[in-house]
XYZ file of N, CA and C in Angstrom:
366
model
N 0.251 0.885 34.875
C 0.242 1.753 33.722
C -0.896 2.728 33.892
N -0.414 4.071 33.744
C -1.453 5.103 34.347
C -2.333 5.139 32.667
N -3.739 5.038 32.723
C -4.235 5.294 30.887
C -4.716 6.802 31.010
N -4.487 7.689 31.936
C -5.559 8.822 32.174
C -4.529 9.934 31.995
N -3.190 9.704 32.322
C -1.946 10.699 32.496
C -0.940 11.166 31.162
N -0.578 12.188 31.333
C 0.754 12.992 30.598
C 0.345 13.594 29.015
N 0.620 14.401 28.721
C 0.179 14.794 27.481
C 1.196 15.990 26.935
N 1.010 16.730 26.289
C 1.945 17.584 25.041
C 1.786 18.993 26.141
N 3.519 19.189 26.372
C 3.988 19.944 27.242
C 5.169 21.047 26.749
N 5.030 21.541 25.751
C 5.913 21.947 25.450
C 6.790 22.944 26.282
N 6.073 23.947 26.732
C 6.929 24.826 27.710
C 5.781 24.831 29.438
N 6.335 23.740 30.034
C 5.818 23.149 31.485
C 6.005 24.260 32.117
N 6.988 24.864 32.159
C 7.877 26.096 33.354
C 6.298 27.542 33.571
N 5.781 28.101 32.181
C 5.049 28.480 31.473
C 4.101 29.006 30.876
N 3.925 30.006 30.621
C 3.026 30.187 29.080
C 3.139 29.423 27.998
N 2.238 28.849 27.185
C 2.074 28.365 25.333
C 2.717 29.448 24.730
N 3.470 28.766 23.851
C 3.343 29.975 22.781
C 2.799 29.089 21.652
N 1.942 29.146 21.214
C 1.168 28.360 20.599
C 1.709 28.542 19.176
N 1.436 30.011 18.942
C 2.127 30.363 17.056
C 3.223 29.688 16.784
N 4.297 29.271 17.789
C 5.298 28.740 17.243
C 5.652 26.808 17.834
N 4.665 26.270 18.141
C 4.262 25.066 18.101
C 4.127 24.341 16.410
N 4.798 23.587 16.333
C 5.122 22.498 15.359
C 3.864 21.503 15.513
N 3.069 21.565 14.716
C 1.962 20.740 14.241
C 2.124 19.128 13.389
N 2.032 18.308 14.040
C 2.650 17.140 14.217
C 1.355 16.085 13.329
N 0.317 16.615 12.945
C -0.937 15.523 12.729
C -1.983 16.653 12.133
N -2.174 16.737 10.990
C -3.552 17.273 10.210
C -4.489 16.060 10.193
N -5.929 16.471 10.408
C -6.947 15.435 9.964
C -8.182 16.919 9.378
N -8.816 17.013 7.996
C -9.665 16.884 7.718
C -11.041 15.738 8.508
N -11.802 16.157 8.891
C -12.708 14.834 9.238
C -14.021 15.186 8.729
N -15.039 14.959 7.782
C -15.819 15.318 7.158
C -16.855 14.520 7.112
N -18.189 14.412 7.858
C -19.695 13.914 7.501
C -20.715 14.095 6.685
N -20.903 12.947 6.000
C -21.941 13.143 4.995
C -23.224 12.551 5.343
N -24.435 13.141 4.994
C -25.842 12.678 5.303
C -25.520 11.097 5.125
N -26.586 10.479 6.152
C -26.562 9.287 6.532
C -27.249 8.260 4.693
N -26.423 6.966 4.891
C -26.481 6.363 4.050
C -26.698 4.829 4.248
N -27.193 4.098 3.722
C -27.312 2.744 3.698
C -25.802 1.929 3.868
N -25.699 1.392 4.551
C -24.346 0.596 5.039
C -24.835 -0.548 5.884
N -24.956 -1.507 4.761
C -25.638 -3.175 5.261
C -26.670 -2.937 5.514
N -27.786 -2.668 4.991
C -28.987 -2.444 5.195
C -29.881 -1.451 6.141
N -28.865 -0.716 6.592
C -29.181 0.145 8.101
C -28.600 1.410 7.400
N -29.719 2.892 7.939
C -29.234 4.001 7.403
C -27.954 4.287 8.346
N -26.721 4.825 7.939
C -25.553 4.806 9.070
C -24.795 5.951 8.846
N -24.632 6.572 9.233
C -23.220 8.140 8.845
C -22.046 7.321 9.281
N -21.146 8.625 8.716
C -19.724 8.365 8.373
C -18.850 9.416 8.490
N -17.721 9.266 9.069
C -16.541 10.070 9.087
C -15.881 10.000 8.182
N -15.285 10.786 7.131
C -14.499 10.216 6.464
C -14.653 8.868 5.855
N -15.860 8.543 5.681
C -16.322 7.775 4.632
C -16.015 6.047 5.590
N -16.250 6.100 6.789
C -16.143 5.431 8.076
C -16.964 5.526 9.074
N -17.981 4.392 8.816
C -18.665 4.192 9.868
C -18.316 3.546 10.841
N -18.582 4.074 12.197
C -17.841 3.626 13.408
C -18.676 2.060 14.055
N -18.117 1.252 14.409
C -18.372 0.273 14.724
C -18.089 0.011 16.475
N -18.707 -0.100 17.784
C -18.677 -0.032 19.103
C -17.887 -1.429 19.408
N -16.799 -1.600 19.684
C -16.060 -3.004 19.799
C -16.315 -3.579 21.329
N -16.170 -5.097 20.947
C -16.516 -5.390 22.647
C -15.559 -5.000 23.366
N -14.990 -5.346 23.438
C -13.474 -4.802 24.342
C -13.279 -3.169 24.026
N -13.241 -2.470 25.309
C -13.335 -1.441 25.291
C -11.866 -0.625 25.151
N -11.449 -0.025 24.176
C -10.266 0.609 23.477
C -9.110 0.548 24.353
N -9.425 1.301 25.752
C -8.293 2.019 26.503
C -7.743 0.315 26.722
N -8.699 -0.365 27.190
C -8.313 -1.956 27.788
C -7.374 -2.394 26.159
N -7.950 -2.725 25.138
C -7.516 -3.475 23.791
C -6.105 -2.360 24.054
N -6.313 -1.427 23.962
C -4.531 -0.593 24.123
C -3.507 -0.880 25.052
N -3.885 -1.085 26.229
C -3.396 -1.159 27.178
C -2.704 -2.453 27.380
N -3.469 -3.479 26.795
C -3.284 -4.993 27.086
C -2.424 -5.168 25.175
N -2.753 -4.726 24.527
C -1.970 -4.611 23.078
C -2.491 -5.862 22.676
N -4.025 -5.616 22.445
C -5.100 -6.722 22.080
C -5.026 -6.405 20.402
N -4.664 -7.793 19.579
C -4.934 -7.511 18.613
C -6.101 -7.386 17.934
N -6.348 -7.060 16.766
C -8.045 -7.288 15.945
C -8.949 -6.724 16.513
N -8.869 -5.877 17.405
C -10.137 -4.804 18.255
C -10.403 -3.333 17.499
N -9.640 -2.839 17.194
C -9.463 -1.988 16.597
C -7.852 -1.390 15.589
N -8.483 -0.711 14.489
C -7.380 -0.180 13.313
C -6.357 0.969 13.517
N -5.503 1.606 13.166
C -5.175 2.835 13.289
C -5.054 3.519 11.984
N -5.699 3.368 10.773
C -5.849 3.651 9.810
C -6.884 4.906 9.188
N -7.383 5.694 10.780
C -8.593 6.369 10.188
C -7.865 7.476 9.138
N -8.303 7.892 8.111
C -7.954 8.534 6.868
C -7.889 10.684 7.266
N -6.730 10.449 7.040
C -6.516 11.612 7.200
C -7.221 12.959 6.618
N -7.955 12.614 5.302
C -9.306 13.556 4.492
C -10.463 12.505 3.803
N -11.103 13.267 3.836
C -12.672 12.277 3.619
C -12.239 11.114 1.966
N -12.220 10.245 2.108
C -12.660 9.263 0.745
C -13.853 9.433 0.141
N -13.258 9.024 -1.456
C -14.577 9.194 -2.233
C -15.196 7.552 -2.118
N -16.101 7.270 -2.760
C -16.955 5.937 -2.669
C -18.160 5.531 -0.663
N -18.568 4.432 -1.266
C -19.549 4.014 -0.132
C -18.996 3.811 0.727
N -19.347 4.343 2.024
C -18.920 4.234 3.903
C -19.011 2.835 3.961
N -17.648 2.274 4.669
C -17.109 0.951 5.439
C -17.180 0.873 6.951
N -18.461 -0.172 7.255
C -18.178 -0.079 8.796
C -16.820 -0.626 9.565
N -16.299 -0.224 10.659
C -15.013 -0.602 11.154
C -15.087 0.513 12.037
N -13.980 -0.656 13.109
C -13.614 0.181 14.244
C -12.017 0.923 13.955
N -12.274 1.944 13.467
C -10.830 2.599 13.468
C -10.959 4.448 14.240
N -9.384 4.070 14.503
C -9.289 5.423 15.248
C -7.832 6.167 14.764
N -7.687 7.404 15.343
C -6.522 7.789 15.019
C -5.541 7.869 15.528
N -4.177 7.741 14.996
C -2.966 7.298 15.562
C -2.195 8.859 16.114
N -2.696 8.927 17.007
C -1.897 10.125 17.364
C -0.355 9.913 18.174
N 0.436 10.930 18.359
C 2.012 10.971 18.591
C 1.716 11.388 19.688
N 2.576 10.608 20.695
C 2.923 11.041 21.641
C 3.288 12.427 22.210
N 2.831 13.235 22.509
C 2.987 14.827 22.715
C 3.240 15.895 21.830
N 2.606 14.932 20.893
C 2.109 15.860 19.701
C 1.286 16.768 19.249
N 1.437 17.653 18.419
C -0.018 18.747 18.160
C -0.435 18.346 16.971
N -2.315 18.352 17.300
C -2.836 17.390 16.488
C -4.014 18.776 16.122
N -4.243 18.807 14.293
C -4.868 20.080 14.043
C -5.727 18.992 13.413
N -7.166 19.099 13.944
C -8.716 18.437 13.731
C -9.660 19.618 12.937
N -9.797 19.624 11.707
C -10.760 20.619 11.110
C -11.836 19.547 10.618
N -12.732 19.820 11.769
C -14.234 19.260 11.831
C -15.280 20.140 10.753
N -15.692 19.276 9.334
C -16.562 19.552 8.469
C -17.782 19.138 8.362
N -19.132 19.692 8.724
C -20.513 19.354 8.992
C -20.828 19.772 7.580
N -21.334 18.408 6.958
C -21.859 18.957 5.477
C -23.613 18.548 5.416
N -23.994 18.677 6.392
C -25.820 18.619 6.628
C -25.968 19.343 7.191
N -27.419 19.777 7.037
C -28.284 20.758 7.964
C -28.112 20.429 9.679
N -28.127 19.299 9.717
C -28.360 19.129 11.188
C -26.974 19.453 12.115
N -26.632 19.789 13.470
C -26.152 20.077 13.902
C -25.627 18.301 14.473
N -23.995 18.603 14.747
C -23.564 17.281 15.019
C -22.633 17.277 16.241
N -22.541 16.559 17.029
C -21.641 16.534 18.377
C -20.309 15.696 18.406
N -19.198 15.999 18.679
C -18.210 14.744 18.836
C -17.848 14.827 20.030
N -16.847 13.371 20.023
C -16.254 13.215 21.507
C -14.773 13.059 21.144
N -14.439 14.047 21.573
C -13.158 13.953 21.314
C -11.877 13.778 22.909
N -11.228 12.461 22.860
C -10.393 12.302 24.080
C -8.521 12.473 23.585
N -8.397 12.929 24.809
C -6.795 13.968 24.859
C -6.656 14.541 25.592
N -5.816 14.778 25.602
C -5.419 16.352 26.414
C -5.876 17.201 26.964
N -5.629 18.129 25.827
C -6.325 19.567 25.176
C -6.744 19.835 24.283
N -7.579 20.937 24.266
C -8.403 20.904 22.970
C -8.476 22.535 23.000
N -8.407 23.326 21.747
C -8.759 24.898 21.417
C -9.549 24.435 20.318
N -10.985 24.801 20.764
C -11.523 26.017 19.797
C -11.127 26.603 18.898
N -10.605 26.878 17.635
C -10.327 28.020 17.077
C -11.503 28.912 16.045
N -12.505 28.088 15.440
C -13.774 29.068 14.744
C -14.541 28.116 14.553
């Protein structure tokens, strides 16, 4: 089982035509200044603090390990106190996935985002 290969191909032969690509997955994903979560100051995605699992994702996927991780991450930020957990998002198979990343602190923030492809748009 290749974990590194194939992704969203719409016209292979090709140019994108991107404007007329069918958008398959919205996520809002929104950070708020860091907060107490079990006694430790901790940030949050979407009101989700990320938790580092022993078993490392691609393996728990690959092997279809249960209890390692969720596919429940929330499509726009929740109101109330950040829950630690390992969740991620369920993306579609050669799907187009529109990520509008919201920094609501001063400080400047980095993600890692794995896929495909990825545009920039502002």
């Amino acid at each position: 089982w290749n974990v590194s290969a194939s992704g969203a191909r719409p016209n292979p032969q090709g140019s994108f035509r991107y404007g007329s690509i069918n958008v398959t997955q919205k996520y809002l994903v929104q950070n708020k200044p860091p907060s107490l979560v079990h006694g430790k100051l901790r940030t949050a995605l979407n009101g989700i603090s990320y938790v580092n699992p022993a078993t490392p994702l691609r393996l728990a996927d690959q092997y279809k390990l249960k209890g390692i991780y969720t596919l429940d991450f929330p499509t726009k930020p929740k109101d109330g106190p950040p829950v630690m957990a390992t969740s991620v998002i369920d993306g579609t198979f050669r799907g187009f996935m529109e990520i509008v990343l919201q920094n609501n602190v001063t400080s400047v923030q980095s993600y890692h985002l794995d896929g495909y492809a990825f545009f920039v748009v502002g």
